[in-house]
Short mmCIF file of C-alpha atoms in Angstrom, two decimals:
data_model
loop_
_atom_site.label_atom_id
_atom_site.label_comp_id
_atom_site.label_asym_id
_atom_site.label_seq_id
_atom_site.Cartn_x
_atom_site.Cartn_y
_atom_site.Cartn_z
CA MET A 104 -68.50 -62.05 28.43
CA SER A 105 -71.15 -60.56 30.64
CA GLY A 106 -74.49 -59.06 29.83
CA ASN A 107 -72.99 -55.61 30.49
CA VAL A 108 -71.09 -55.99 27.24
CA THR A 109 -74.15 -56.72 25.15
CA SER A 110 -75.91 -53.71 26.69
CA LEU A 111 -73.42 -51.53 24.76
CA PHE A 112 -75.28 -52.40 21.54
CA ARG A 113 -78.57 -51.12 22.94
CA SER A 114 -76.97 -47.76 23.77
CA THR A 115 -75.54 -47.31 20.29
CA ALA A 116 -78.10 -45.74 18.01
CA ALA A 117 -76.83 -46.33 14.47
CA HIS A 118 -73.60 -48.30 14.63
CA SER A 119 -71.92 -51.09 16.67
CA PRO A 120 -69.85 -50.17 19.75
CA SER A 121 -66.12 -49.91 19.16
CA MET A 122 -63.73 -52.71 20.01
CA ALA A 123 -62.12 -50.42 22.59
CA ALA A 124 -65.49 -49.98 24.34
CA LEU A 125 -66.13 -53.71 24.30
CA ALA A 126 -62.66 -54.36 25.72
CA ARG A 127 -63.13 -51.78 28.51
CA GLU A 128 -66.53 -53.19 29.47
CA SER A 129 -65.32 -56.81 29.46
CA GLY A 130 -62.08 -56.09 31.29
CA GLU A 131 -60.14 -58.25 28.78
CA ALA A 132 -56.52 -57.71 27.95
CA ALA A 133 -55.56 -56.20 24.61
CA GLY A 134 -55.77 -58.78 21.81
CA ALA A 135 -57.93 -61.11 23.93
CA GLY A 136 -61.26 -59.89 22.54
CA PRO A 137 -63.90 -61.84 20.54
CA VAL A 138 -63.42 -63.14 17.03
CA ASP A 139 -64.51 -60.17 15.00
CA PHE A 140 -67.05 -60.75 12.24
CA CYS A 141 -68.39 -57.22 12.66
CA ILE A 142 -65.76 -54.72 11.50
CA PRO A 143 -65.18 -55.05 7.67
CA CYS A 144 -61.35 -55.20 7.77
CA ASN A 145 -58.81 -56.99 5.59
CA PRO A 146 -57.37 -59.70 7.89
CA TYR A 147 -54.30 -60.36 5.71
CA PHE A 148 -52.84 -56.87 5.37
CA PRO A 149 -50.58 -55.34 6.66
CA THR A 150 -48.39 -58.42 6.92
CA PRO A 151 -46.87 -59.35 10.29
CA ALA A 152 -43.53 -58.01 9.08
CA MET A 153 -45.11 -54.62 8.28
CA PHE A 154 -46.69 -54.48 11.73
CA ASP A 155 -43.31 -55.28 13.32
CA GLU A 156 -41.67 -52.45 11.33
CA MET A 157 -44.35 -49.99 12.49
CA ALA A 158 -44.00 -51.15 16.05
CA GLY A 159 -40.29 -50.61 15.92
CA ARG A 160 -40.83 -47.01 14.84
CA LEU A 161 -43.82 -46.32 17.08
CA ARG A 162 -42.06 -43.72 19.25
CA ASP A 163 -41.00 -41.56 16.32
CA ILE A 164 -44.36 -41.96 14.58
CA ILE A 165 -46.43 -40.69 17.48
CA THR A 166 -43.92 -38.09 18.76
CA TYR A 167 -43.60 -35.84 15.74
CA TYR A 168 -45.92 -33.90 13.49
CA PRO A 169 -46.78 -35.54 10.18
CA SER A 170 -46.03 -33.89 6.87
CA SER A 171 -48.76 -31.76 5.33
CA ALA A 172 -51.76 -33.41 3.75
CA ASP A 173 -50.51 -32.23 0.30
CA THR A 174 -47.26 -34.23 0.81
CA ILE A 175 -49.09 -37.40 1.80
CA THR A 176 -51.65 -36.99 -1.00
CA ALA A 177 -48.90 -36.51 -3.57
CA GLU A 178 -47.29 -39.82 -2.50
CA LEU A 179 -50.63 -41.68 -2.72
CA CYS A 180 -51.36 -40.13 -6.14
CA SER A 181 -47.94 -41.19 -7.39
CA LEU A 182 -48.67 -44.69 -6.23
CA LEU A 183 -52.15 -44.88 -7.84
CA GLN A 184 -51.27 -42.85 -10.95
CA LEU A 185 -53.82 -40.14 -10.19
CA PRO A 186 -53.38 -36.35 -10.72
CA PRO A 187 -53.11 -34.72 -7.23
CA GLN A 188 -55.41 -31.84 -8.25
CA CYS A 189 -58.23 -34.43 -8.64
CA VAL A 190 -57.79 -35.96 -5.14
CA ALA A 191 -58.60 -34.93 -1.58
CA MET A 192 -57.53 -37.09 1.33
CA GLY A 193 -59.50 -37.11 4.54
CA ASN A 194 -59.28 -38.41 8.08
CA GLY A 195 -61.44 -41.37 7.16
CA SER A 196 -64.19 -41.47 4.55
CA THR A 197 -66.62 -40.16 7.15
CA GLU A 198 -64.81 -36.79 7.24
CA LEU A 199 -65.10 -36.58 3.47
CA ILE A 200 -68.84 -37.48 3.60
CA THR A 201 -69.29 -34.63 6.09
CA TRP A 202 -67.60 -32.13 3.79
CA ILE A 203 -69.42 -33.40 0.72
CA ASP A 204 -72.70 -32.78 2.59
CA HIS A 205 -71.71 -29.29 3.77
CA LEU A 206 -70.17 -28.08 0.49
CA LEU A 207 -71.83 -29.94 -2.36
CA VAL A 208 -75.35 -31.04 -1.27
CA ARG A 209 -77.80 -28.15 -1.46
CA GLU A 210 -81.27 -29.26 -0.37
CA SER A 211 -81.83 -32.92 -1.00
CA LEU A 212 -80.02 -36.24 -1.44
CA ALA A 213 -81.28 -39.59 -2.75
CA VAL A 214 -79.85 -42.80 -1.36
CA PRO A 215 -80.89 -46.49 -1.68
CA VAL A 216 -81.52 -48.23 1.63
CA PRO A 217 -80.19 -50.20 3.37
CA THR A 218 -76.74 -48.70 2.97
CA PHE A 219 -73.91 -47.13 5.03
CA GLY A 220 -75.65 -45.11 7.73
CA ARG A 221 -73.69 -41.87 7.30
CA TRP A 222 -75.24 -41.37 3.87
CA THR A 223 -78.66 -41.02 5.47
CA ASP A 224 -77.70 -39.61 8.89
CA GLN A 225 -75.27 -36.89 7.87
CA PRO A 226 -77.55 -34.90 5.51
CA MET A 227 -80.52 -35.27 7.92
CA GLU A 228 -78.36 -33.79 10.67
CA THR A 229 -77.85 -30.69 8.55
CA GLY A 230 -81.49 -30.32 7.64
CA LYS A 231 -81.45 -31.75 4.11
CA ARG A 232 -84.29 -33.79 2.65
CA VAL A 233 -83.20 -37.43 2.29
CA ASP A 234 -85.08 -39.41 -0.35
CA MET A 235 -84.67 -43.07 0.45
CA PHE A 236 -85.12 -45.63 -2.33
CA PRO A 237 -85.94 -49.02 -0.81
CA LEU A 238 -84.04 -52.03 -2.06
CA GLN A 239 -86.44 -54.95 -2.19
CA GLU A 240 -85.80 -58.04 -0.12
CA ALA A 241 -87.76 -60.08 -2.66
CA GLY A 242 -85.28 -59.03 -5.34
CA GLY A 243 -82.19 -59.84 -3.31
CA PHE A 244 -81.64 -56.15 -2.45
CA ALA A 245 -80.37 -55.49 -6.03
CA LEU A 246 -80.38 -51.83 -7.11
CA ASP A 247 -82.31 -51.22 -10.34
CA LEU A 248 -80.56 -48.15 -11.71
CA ALA A 249 -83.31 -47.33 -14.19
CA ARG A 250 -86.00 -47.22 -11.49
CA TYR A 251 -83.64 -45.37 -9.17
CA ALA A 252 -83.13 -42.69 -11.88
CA GLU A 253 -86.87 -42.41 -12.35
CA PHE A 254 -87.32 -42.07 -8.55
CA VAL A 255 -84.75 -39.26 -8.42
CA ARG A 256 -86.54 -37.37 -11.20
CA ALA A 257 -89.94 -37.86 -9.69
CA ARG A 258 -88.70 -36.48 -6.35
CA GLY A 259 -86.71 -33.69 -7.89
CA THR A 260 -83.70 -34.73 -5.81
CA ARG A 261 -80.60 -32.62 -6.40
CA ALA A 262 -77.80 -35.02 -5.25
CA VAL A 263 -77.60 -38.80 -5.69
CA VAL A 264 -75.55 -41.54 -3.95
CA VAL A 265 -74.72 -45.05 -5.13
CA CYS A 266 -72.53 -47.41 -3.06
CA ASN A 267 -70.72 -50.04 -5.09
CA PRO A 268 -70.47 -52.62 -3.62
CA ASN A 269 -73.26 -51.70 -1.31
CA ASN A 270 -72.95 -52.05 2.51
CA PRO A 271 -74.48 -54.21 4.07
CA ASP A 272 -75.57 -56.55 1.29
CA GLY A 273 -72.48 -56.48 -0.99
CA GLY A 274 -74.60 -55.86 -4.13
CA TYR A 275 -72.51 -54.96 -7.19
CA LEU A 276 -73.18 -52.75 -10.22
CA HIS A 277 -71.13 -53.21 -13.38
CA LYS A 278 -69.03 -50.29 -14.57
CA GLN A 279 -70.88 -49.80 -17.87
CA ALA A 280 -74.18 -49.50 -16.04
CA LEU A 281 -72.79 -46.96 -13.58
CA VAL A 282 -71.25 -44.78 -16.30
CA GLN A 283 -74.57 -44.69 -18.12
CA PHE A 284 -76.32 -43.80 -14.88
CA MET A 285 -73.76 -40.98 -14.18
CA ASP A 286 -74.53 -39.51 -17.63
CA ALA A 287 -78.27 -39.82 -17.06
CA MET A 288 -77.77 -37.76 -13.90
CA ALA A 289 -75.73 -35.05 -15.64
CA ASP A 290 -78.42 -32.49 -14.79
CA ARG A 291 -78.18 -33.12 -11.03
CA ASP A 292 -75.98 -31.07 -8.74
CA LEU A 293 -73.97 -34.05 -7.59
CA VAL A 294 -73.50 -37.78 -8.10
CA VAL A 295 -71.48 -39.68 -5.47
CA ILE A 296 -70.17 -43.17 -6.24
CA ASP A 297 -68.98 -44.68 -2.94
CA GLU A 298 -66.35 -47.30 -3.80
CA SER A 299 -65.22 -47.98 -0.23
CA PHE A 300 -65.32 -51.76 -0.65
CA LEU A 301 -64.50 -51.99 -4.33
CA GLU A 302 -61.00 -53.40 -3.82
CA PHE A 303 -62.59 -56.74 -2.80
CA ALA A 304 -64.69 -57.06 -5.99
CA ASP A 305 -63.69 -59.49 -8.74
CA ALA A 306 -66.70 -59.27 -11.06
CA GLU A 307 -64.67 -57.46 -13.72
CA ALA A 308 -61.06 -56.53 -14.26
CA GLU A 309 -61.40 -52.72 -13.97
CA PRO A 310 -64.50 -52.00 -11.88
CA SER A 311 -63.75 -48.38 -10.74
CA VAL A 312 -65.21 -45.28 -12.34
CA VAL A 313 -62.50 -42.92 -11.05
CA GLN A 314 -61.28 -42.09 -14.58
CA GLU A 315 -64.81 -41.32 -15.78
CA ALA A 316 -65.50 -39.21 -12.67
CA MET A 317 -62.54 -36.90 -13.30
CA LEU A 318 -63.97 -36.00 -16.72
CA ARG A 319 -67.42 -35.08 -15.44
CA PRO A 320 -68.40 -31.86 -13.69
CA ASN A 321 -70.71 -33.30 -11.05
CA VAL A 322 -69.31 -36.73 -10.07
CA VAL A 323 -67.34 -37.64 -6.94
CA VAL A 324 -65.89 -41.07 -6.21
CA LEU A 325 -65.22 -41.90 -2.58
CA ARG A 326 -62.63 -44.50 -1.69
CA SER A 327 -61.48 -46.00 1.60
CA LEU A 328 -58.00 -46.99 2.66
CA GLY A 329 -58.66 -48.35 6.15
CA LYS A 330 -60.94 -51.18 4.99
CA ASN A 331 -58.82 -52.66 2.25
CA PHE A 332 -55.52 -52.01 4.09
CA GLY A 333 -56.92 -53.52 7.26
CA LEU A 334 -56.29 -50.35 9.29
CA HIS A 335 -59.57 -48.82 10.39
CA GLY A 336 -57.98 -47.16 13.37
CA ILE A 337 -55.70 -44.94 11.27
CA ARG A 338 -58.65 -43.12 9.68
CA PHE A 339 -57.69 -42.29 6.14
CA GLY A 340 -59.54 -42.27 2.82
CA TYR A 341 -59.74 -40.16 -0.31
CA LEU A 342 -62.08 -38.84 -2.97
CA VAL A 343 -61.55 -38.37 -6.69
CA ALA A 344 -63.32 -35.74 -8.78
CA ASN A 345 -62.66 -33.10 -11.41
CA PRO A 346 -60.21 -30.47 -10.09
CA ALA A 347 -62.97 -27.93 -9.34
CA LEU A 348 -64.92 -30.27 -7.03
CA ALA A 349 -61.86 -31.87 -5.47
CA GLY A 350 -60.36 -28.41 -4.87
CA ARG A 351 -63.46 -27.19 -3.01
CA VAL A 352 -63.19 -30.01 -0.55
CA ARG A 353 -59.39 -29.89 -0.29
CA ALA A 354 -59.49 -26.15 0.49
CA MET A 355 -61.65 -26.78 3.58
CA LEU A 356 -59.49 -29.49 5.10
CA PRO A 357 -56.92 -28.64 7.82
CA LYS A 358 -53.33 -28.71 6.73
CA TRP A 359 -52.57 -31.55 9.16
CA ASN A 360 -55.82 -33.49 8.92
CA LEU A 361 -53.85 -36.72 8.32
CA ASN A 362 -51.91 -38.20 11.16
CA SER A 363 -48.39 -39.63 11.30
CA PHE A 364 -49.54 -43.27 11.11
CA ALA A 365 -51.36 -42.48 7.87
CA GLU A 366 -48.24 -40.89 6.43
CA HIS A 367 -46.09 -43.85 7.47
CA VAL A 368 -48.44 -46.37 5.93
CA VAL A 369 -48.83 -44.49 2.65
CA PHE A 370 -45.02 -44.23 2.23
CA MET A 371 -44.66 -47.97 3.08
CA LEU A 372 -47.05 -49.10 0.38
CA ARG A 373 -44.75 -48.69 -2.60
CA ASP A 374 -42.68 -51.63 -1.36
CA HIS A 375 -45.61 -53.89 -0.53
CA GLY A 376 -47.77 -54.10 -3.66
CA PRO A 377 -47.45 -57.87 -4.17
CA GLU A 378 -48.39 -58.58 -0.52
CA TYR A 379 -51.44 -56.32 -0.88
CA ALA A 380 -52.56 -58.03 -4.09
CA ARG A 381 -52.19 -61.47 -2.43
CA SER A 382 -54.28 -60.32 0.53
CA LEU A 383 -57.19 -59.37 -1.77
CA HIS A 384 -57.00 -62.68 -3.61
CA GLN A 385 -57.15 -64.51 -0.28
CA VAL A 386 -60.17 -62.51 0.90
CA ARG A 387 -62.03 -63.30 -2.37
CA ARG A 388 -61.33 -67.01 -2.00
CA ASP A 389 -62.39 -66.95 1.64
CA ARG A 390 -65.62 -65.19 0.62
CA LEU A 391 -66.53 -68.13 -1.64
CA GLU A 392 -65.78 -70.74 0.94
CA MET A 393 -67.51 -68.86 3.76
CA ALA A 394 -70.65 -68.33 1.64
CA ALA A 395 -70.73 -72.08 0.85
CA GLN A 396 -70.49 -73.06 4.52
CA LEU A 397 -73.13 -70.56 5.65
CA SER A 398 -75.50 -71.54 2.84
CA ALA A 399 -75.46 -75.11 4.15
CA LEU A 400 -77.18 -74.02 7.41
CA PRO A 401 -80.90 -74.83 7.18
CA GLY A 402 -83.17 -71.82 6.66
CA LEU A 403 -80.24 -69.34 6.37
CA THR A 404 -80.17 -67.19 3.20
CA VAL A 405 -76.82 -65.85 1.95
CA TYR A 406 -76.95 -63.01 -0.59
CA PRO A 407 -74.35 -62.67 -3.34
CA SER A 408 -71.64 -60.20 -2.35
CA GLN A 409 -68.68 -58.45 -3.93
CA GLY A 410 -67.58 -56.89 -0.63
CA ASN A 411 -65.50 -58.41 2.15
CA PHE A 412 -68.69 -59.31 4.00
CA LEU A 413 -71.82 -61.42 3.54
CA PHE A 414 -75.40 -60.35 4.20
CA VAL A 415 -77.49 -63.20 5.59
CA ARG A 416 -81.14 -63.58 6.51
CA LEU A 417 -81.74 -65.61 9.63
CA PRO A 418 -84.20 -68.55 9.63
CA VAL A 419 -87.86 -67.88 10.43
CA GLY A 420 -88.30 -67.35 14.17
CA ALA A 421 -84.72 -66.25 14.82
CA GLU A 422 -84.26 -62.72 16.13
CA GLY A 423 -81.01 -60.95 15.36
CA THR A 424 -80.34 -59.22 18.62
CA ALA A 425 -80.75 -62.49 20.55
CA VAL A 426 -78.46 -64.26 18.12
CA ARG A 427 -75.85 -61.50 18.37
CA ASP A 428 -75.91 -61.46 22.17
CA ARG A 429 -75.65 -65.22 22.50
CA MET A 430 -72.89 -65.47 19.92
CA LEU A 431 -70.90 -62.91 21.87
CA THR A 432 -71.51 -64.19 25.40
CA GLU A 433 -71.53 -67.93 24.74
CA HIS A 434 -69.03 -68.25 21.83
CA ARG A 435 -67.01 -65.03 21.94
CA VAL A 436 -67.92 -64.23 18.33
CA LEU A 437 -68.93 -60.68 17.42
CA VAL A 438 -71.44 -60.31 14.56
CA ARG A 439 -73.21 -57.25 13.07
CA GLU A 440 -76.98 -57.35 13.61
CA CYS A 441 -78.60 -54.95 11.10
CA GLY A 442 -81.86 -53.97 12.80
CA ASN A 443 -80.65 -50.42 13.26
CA LYS A 444 -79.98 -49.98 9.57
CA ILE A 445 -82.75 -48.11 7.73
CA GLY A 446 -84.27 -50.52 5.21
CA SER A 447 -83.15 -53.64 7.06
CA SER A 448 -84.39 -55.49 10.14
CA SER A 449 -83.12 -57.60 12.97
CA ARG A 450 -83.61 -60.73 10.82
CA PHE A 451 -80.40 -59.83 8.97
CA LEU A 452 -76.71 -60.12 9.92
CA ARG A 453 -73.69 -58.74 8.14
CA LEU A 454 -70.73 -61.14 8.57
CA VAL A 455 -67.23 -60.07 7.61
CA VAL A 456 -65.11 -62.50 5.59
CA ARG A 457 -62.43 -64.08 7.73
CA PRO A 458 -59.94 -66.98 7.53
CA GLN A 459 -61.37 -70.48 7.55
CA VAL A 460 -60.36 -71.29 11.12
CA ASP A 461 -62.55 -68.41 12.33
CA VAL A 462 -65.39 -69.32 9.94
CA ARG A 463 -65.56 -72.81 11.43
CA ARG A 464 -65.99 -71.21 14.84
CA LEU A 465 -68.72 -68.92 13.52
CA VAL A 466 -70.63 -71.81 11.88
CA SER A 467 -70.33 -73.96 14.98
CA GLY A 468 -71.70 -71.14 17.14
CA LEU A 469 -74.57 -70.42 14.77
CA GLU A 470 -75.57 -74.12 14.71
CA GLN A 471 -75.77 -74.18 18.52
CA VAL A 472 -77.60 -70.83 18.85
CA LEU A 473 -80.09 -71.45 15.98
CA TYR A 474 -80.76 -75.17 16.24
CA GLY A 475 -79.85 -76.26 19.71
CA ALA A 476 -77.56 -79.16 20.67
CA GLY A 477 -78.69 -81.37 17.81
CA ARG A 478 -78.05 -80.20 14.26
CA GLY A 479 -81.45 -81.30 13.03
CA ALA A 480 -83.39 -80.16 16.09
CA ALA A 481 -85.94 -77.36 15.69
CA VAL A 482 -84.72 -76.34 12.26
CA PRO A 483 -86.99 -73.48 11.07
CA GLY A 484 -88.59 -73.74 7.68
CA PRO A 485 -87.34 -71.62 4.75
CA ALA A 486 -88.44 -68.01 4.75
CA THR A 487 -90.44 -66.33 2.01
CA GLY A 488 -89.14 -62.92 0.95
CA THR A 489 -91.24 -59.84 1.65
CA GLY A 490 -91.25 -56.63 -0.34
CA TYR A 491 -89.57 -54.52 2.28
CA SER A 492 -88.21 -55.18 5.80
CA SER A 493 -88.48 -52.06 7.87
CA GLY A 494 -87.48 -53.48 11.25
CA THR A 495 -89.20 -51.07 13.60
CA ALA A 496 -92.12 -48.68 13.68
CA ALA A 497 -89.67 -45.83 14.20
CA VAL A 498 -88.00 -46.65 10.87
CA ASP A 499 -91.33 -46.87 9.12
CA ARG A 500 -92.31 -43.48 10.51
CA LEU A 501 -89.01 -41.95 9.42
CA MET A 502 -89.41 -43.32 5.90
CA TYR A 503 -93.04 -42.13 5.81
CA GLU A 504 -92.16 -38.53 6.87
CA THR A 505 -89.11 -38.30 4.63
CA ASN A 506 -90.46 -39.75 1.45
CA GLY A 507 -93.79 -37.90 1.37
CA SER A 508 -96.16 -40.77 0.69
CA GLY A 509 -94.02 -43.22 2.62
CA MET A 510 -93.02 -46.80 2.09
CA ARG A 511 -96.56 -48.11 1.73
CA ALA A 512 -97.19 -45.98 -1.35
CA ILE A 513 -93.75 -46.55 -2.84
CA THR A 514 -93.96 -50.28 -2.37
CA ALA A 515 -97.40 -50.35 -3.88
CA GLN A 516 -96.20 -48.30 -6.85
CA THR A 517 -93.20 -50.58 -7.37
CA ALA A 518 -95.37 -53.69 -7.28
CA GLY A 519 -98.00 -52.37 -9.67
CA ALA A 520 -95.94 -50.18 -12.02
CA GLY A 521 -95.10 -50.88 -15.60
CA ALA A 522 -91.83 -50.34 -17.36
CA LEU A 523 -90.54 -47.49 -15.23
CA GLY A 524 -91.80 -48.63 -11.83
CA LEU A 525 -92.19 -45.30 -10.10
CA ALA A 526 -93.68 -43.64 -13.12
CA ALA A 527 -95.99 -41.08 -11.57
CA ALA A 528 -96.01 -38.93 -8.45
CA PRO A 529 -99.01 -39.13 -6.14
CA SER A 530 -101.72 -36.58 -6.61
CA PRO A 531 -101.34 -33.34 -4.62
CA GLY A 532 -102.53 -33.54 -1.09
CA THR A 533 -101.58 -37.14 -0.48
CA GLY A 534 -98.96 -38.10 2.09
CA THR A 535 -97.75 -36.10 5.05
CA GLY A 536 -94.25 -35.06 3.91
CA VAL A 537 -92.89 -32.93 1.08
CA PRO A 538 -95.14 -33.42 -1.99
CA LEU A 539 -93.58 -35.18 -4.96
CA PRO A 540 -92.93 -32.95 -8.02
CA ALA A 541 -94.19 -34.14 -11.38
CA ALA A 542 -91.90 -36.48 -13.27
CA VAL A 543 -89.62 -34.76 -15.77
CA PRO A 544 -90.94 -35.33 -19.31
CA VAL A 545 -88.62 -37.10 -21.70
CA ALA A 546 -88.57 -35.94 -25.29
CA PRO A 547 -88.93 -38.76 -27.83
CA ALA A 548 -85.72 -39.67 -29.57
CA ALA A 549 -85.39 -39.02 -33.30
CA ALA A 550 -85.83 -42.00 -35.58
CA THR A 551 -82.22 -41.75 -36.77
CA ALA A 552 -80.83 -41.32 -33.27
CA PRO A 553 -81.99 -44.07 -30.99
CA GLY A 554 -81.74 -43.54 -27.29
CA PRO A 555 -79.20 -45.36 -25.09
CA PRO A 556 -79.83 -49.03 -24.39
CA PRO A 557 -81.42 -50.06 -21.13
CA VAL A 558 -79.10 -50.56 -18.17
CA PRO A 559 -78.05 -54.16 -17.78
CA GLN A 560 -79.11 -55.69 -14.50
CA PRO A 561 -76.21 -56.58 -12.20
CA VAL A 562 -75.39 -60.26 -12.32
CA PRO A 563 -72.78 -62.17 -10.34
CA GLY A 564 -69.51 -61.87 -12.15
CA PRO A 565 -67.10 -64.70 -12.95
CA GLN A 566 -65.21 -65.90 -9.97
CA PRO A 567 -61.39 -65.71 -10.07
CA ALA A 568 -59.22 -68.72 -10.56
CA PRO A 569 -57.62 -69.90 -7.37
CA TYR A 570 -54.63 -67.74 -6.57
CA PRO A 571 -51.34 -69.63 -6.29
CA GLY A 572 -50.57 -68.06 -2.91
CA PRO A 573 -48.61 -69.49 0.01
CA VAL A 574 -51.71 -71.03 1.65
CA PRO A 575 -53.32 -73.79 -0.43
CA VAL A 576 -57.07 -73.57 -0.39
CA PRO A 577 -59.28 -76.26 -1.97
CA HIS A 578 -61.55 -75.16 -4.80
CA PRO A 579 -64.88 -74.38 -3.08
CA ALA A 580 -68.16 -75.86 -4.10
CA PRO A 581 -70.59 -73.58 -6.00
CA VAL A 582 -72.37 -71.20 -3.66
CA PRO A 583 -76.14 -71.73 -3.60
CA GLN A 584 -77.69 -68.41 -4.38
CA PRO A 585 -81.00 -67.20 -2.91
CA VAL A 586 -83.86 -67.46 -5.39
CA PRO A 587 -85.79 -64.13 -5.38
CA ALA A 588 -89.54 -64.08 -5.68
CA PRO A 589 -90.69 -63.82 -9.30
CA VAL A 590 -91.07 -60.24 -10.49
CA PRO A 591 -93.56 -59.40 -13.24
CA ALA A 592 -91.84 -58.62 -16.50
CA PRO A 593 -92.03 -54.91 -17.43
CA ALA A 594 -94.23 -53.94 -20.30
CA ALA A 595 -91.35 -52.18 -22.08
CA ALA A 596 -87.63 -51.76 -21.54
CA ALA A 597 -86.79 -48.96 -19.18
CA ALA A 598 -84.53 -46.32 -20.64
CA TYR A 599 -82.85 -43.21 -19.29
CA PRO A 600 -83.49 -39.73 -20.61
CA PRO A 601 -81.04 -38.69 -23.33
CA PRO A 602 -77.76 -38.27 -21.39
CA VAL A 603 -75.28 -35.47 -21.64
CA GLY A 604 -72.28 -37.14 -23.13
CA PRO A 605 -68.77 -37.23 -21.58
CA THR A 606 -66.21 -34.58 -22.42
CA PRO A 607 -64.67 -35.29 -25.87
CA PRO A 608 -60.96 -36.01 -26.02
CA GLY A 609 -58.86 -32.87 -25.99
CA VAL A 610 -61.65 -30.64 -24.55
CA PRO A 611 -61.25 -29.58 -20.94
CA ALA A 612 -63.98 -30.62 -18.53
CA ARG A 613 -65.66 -27.74 -16.74
CA GLY A 614 -63.14 -26.26 -14.33
CA GLY A 615 -60.66 -29.05 -15.10
CA LEU A 616 -58.36 -30.95 -17.38
CA THR A 617 -58.46 -32.72 -20.72
CA ALA A 618 -58.84 -36.46 -20.76
CA ALA A 619 -55.14 -36.91 -21.58
CA GLN A 620 -54.10 -34.59 -18.74
CA VAL A 621 -56.29 -36.45 -16.26
CA ARG A 622 -54.58 -39.68 -17.20
CA GLY A 623 -51.15 -38.06 -16.81
CA THR A 624 -50.19 -38.32 -20.45
CA ASN A 625 -49.99 -36.18 -23.54
CA GLY A 626 -52.62 -38.34 -25.20
CA LEU A 627 -50.07 -40.33 -27.21
CA GLU A 628 -48.08 -42.34 -24.71
CA SER A 629 -49.14 -44.55 -21.77
CA VAL A 630 -48.35 -44.05 -18.11
CA PRO A 631 -45.21 -45.96 -17.05
CA ALA A 632 -45.88 -48.91 -14.73
CA THR A 633 -44.85 -48.52 -11.11
CA GLY A 634 -45.38 -52.07 -9.87
CA TRP A 635 -48.46 -51.01 -7.87
CA PRO A 636 -51.96 -51.44 -9.25
CA ASN A 637 -53.42 -48.12 -10.36
CA ALA A 638 -56.68 -46.67 -9.09
CA VAL A 639 -58.76 -48.24 -11.86
CA GLY A 640 -57.68 -51.81 -11.39
CA MET A 641 -56.18 -51.48 -7.92
CA GLY A 642 -55.66 -54.90 -6.40
CA GLN A 643 -56.70 -56.75 -9.54
CA ALA A 644 -53.20 -57.49 -10.67
CA GLY A 645 -50.71 -59.68 -8.91
#
C-alpha cells in the first residue's frame, strides 16, 4: 500500500477512515484489503451460510421498502424478551446518541475519557458543557465509580455516561456496582449506560442492566447490533429505557429509519441463536490467546479487556502513528492508533480480537516494526505509567477549557485527595472555564440505618471454560496483567449519598410499567424460553 493510503488517517479528525475509503485510495479489489484489527467486528457471525442466503436474496432486499421500524422493533423485542414500549431502534447507535443529546441532555454531560468519541463530540457540537473525567493510566484506566459520582456532584453535571465495557480499553464494571451508581445518580436528569460491547463480556453470567433501567425514570441503556452481529455496515442498534424516555426518542425517529438489510437480519436471527452463541464463545477464547501472545512482546503492555478488542501501550520510544503506517504499508495489517482519542495518546493502540491465523500475522509484523530484524535487537525498556496521557497540546487545551481548572488541577486533586478524591471544588476565580459549583453536602446517615456499602472495584472476572465448539483451541496460558503503580490507600471508604431506591414491586415507575409488566409477566409466572438468549444474558447461554 502506498503512502497516499496512510495520509487518509491524517485527514480524519476523530475516527479512522472507512474501509471503503482505504480500498478506493489503494485501488485494491473488493475483499483484497488489509487484515483488519481496527474495526471492532465479530469475525464469526454471520456464518458463511447466512451470508450466502443474504446474497441470494440481495435483489429483493435492496429493491423494496423495508417494513416500518415498529415492525422490526417488535420482532427484535420478541427475540430478546423485551417490551416494545421500552425500546427504540436506530440506524446505528450513533443515531441514537444524537437523539439522546438533542432530547434528553439539557446543559451538561459527564463522561470518562478516553471513551467512544461521539460521547464527547456530539454534545460539544450542540453547545453543551462536557465534563471529562480522566481515567488514570497508572491505574490501568479503571473507572472508580465513587470518585466519578463525586466529580459529577462537584461539577453539577446534569447527565452522566458510563460505557461498559469501555472503548478503547475494554474496562469492565460489575452489574452490582453499576446499579448502585445508577441509584446514586437518581437526582440527575439522565444516566446513560452504553453496553455496545457487552455481548463479548464473560465476567459474570448476567452483566446487563437493561431490566433495572426500565424501572428507573432517568436511565437509558444503549446497545449495538452491528458490533456483536459482525455487520457494522447495516447500521442498527437499540436503546432500552422506561416507556416515557424510550417513547420520546421513538417519536422523533422516521418511520423507515431502518433499512431492508436490518429487517432481513433481525428476522433471520430467530433461527441462528446457537451459531451466535458459539461465535461469542470463540471471540472470548481468542481474546485470551491474543492477549497472551501480545504480552510476550518486550515492553508492550496489554490491559485487561472484556470487549472484543485489546488496548495496548507501545514500548518506550515507539510512536503509534509510525507503527500504524508501517504495519499497513509493509505488512498489510490495519491497527487503530489512539492519539486522536481524548484522554489517550499515540503510545496506545486498540487491537480487535481476531482468529489466531491473523494474530500470528499481527505479532510477526509488530516484532519487525518494533524491534527490527532480530527479535532481541533494540528492545525498549519497560515503561513507567504516568498519571494522564493527553497526547497533544490541543487535547490538553480542550480539557483545560472544558473542565474549568483543567487536567493539571484535577490530576493534582486526585493524587492528593483523601477518601473521596475530588472532594472540593477550586476556590472562585481559579481556572479559565466554567467555575465548579460547591460539592453537594451529604446528610449523615442515622445510626440505625447505615448507608450503602462502598462500590466494589472492578476486578477481572473468571474466564469461561473452553467451549466445545467445532474448532479445537488449546487452553491458553495465563495472561500477564499490567501492574499499576501503587495508589495511596484512602483514609476512609468512599460512599455514595443515600440513593433513591428502585421502584417497589407492583408500583409503576414514573411514566411507565410495573416490574412484572416490564418483564412481560403477571408477577407470578416466568417468561417462556424462545431458544434465543434474552437481553439480560444475551450470548451467555449456548
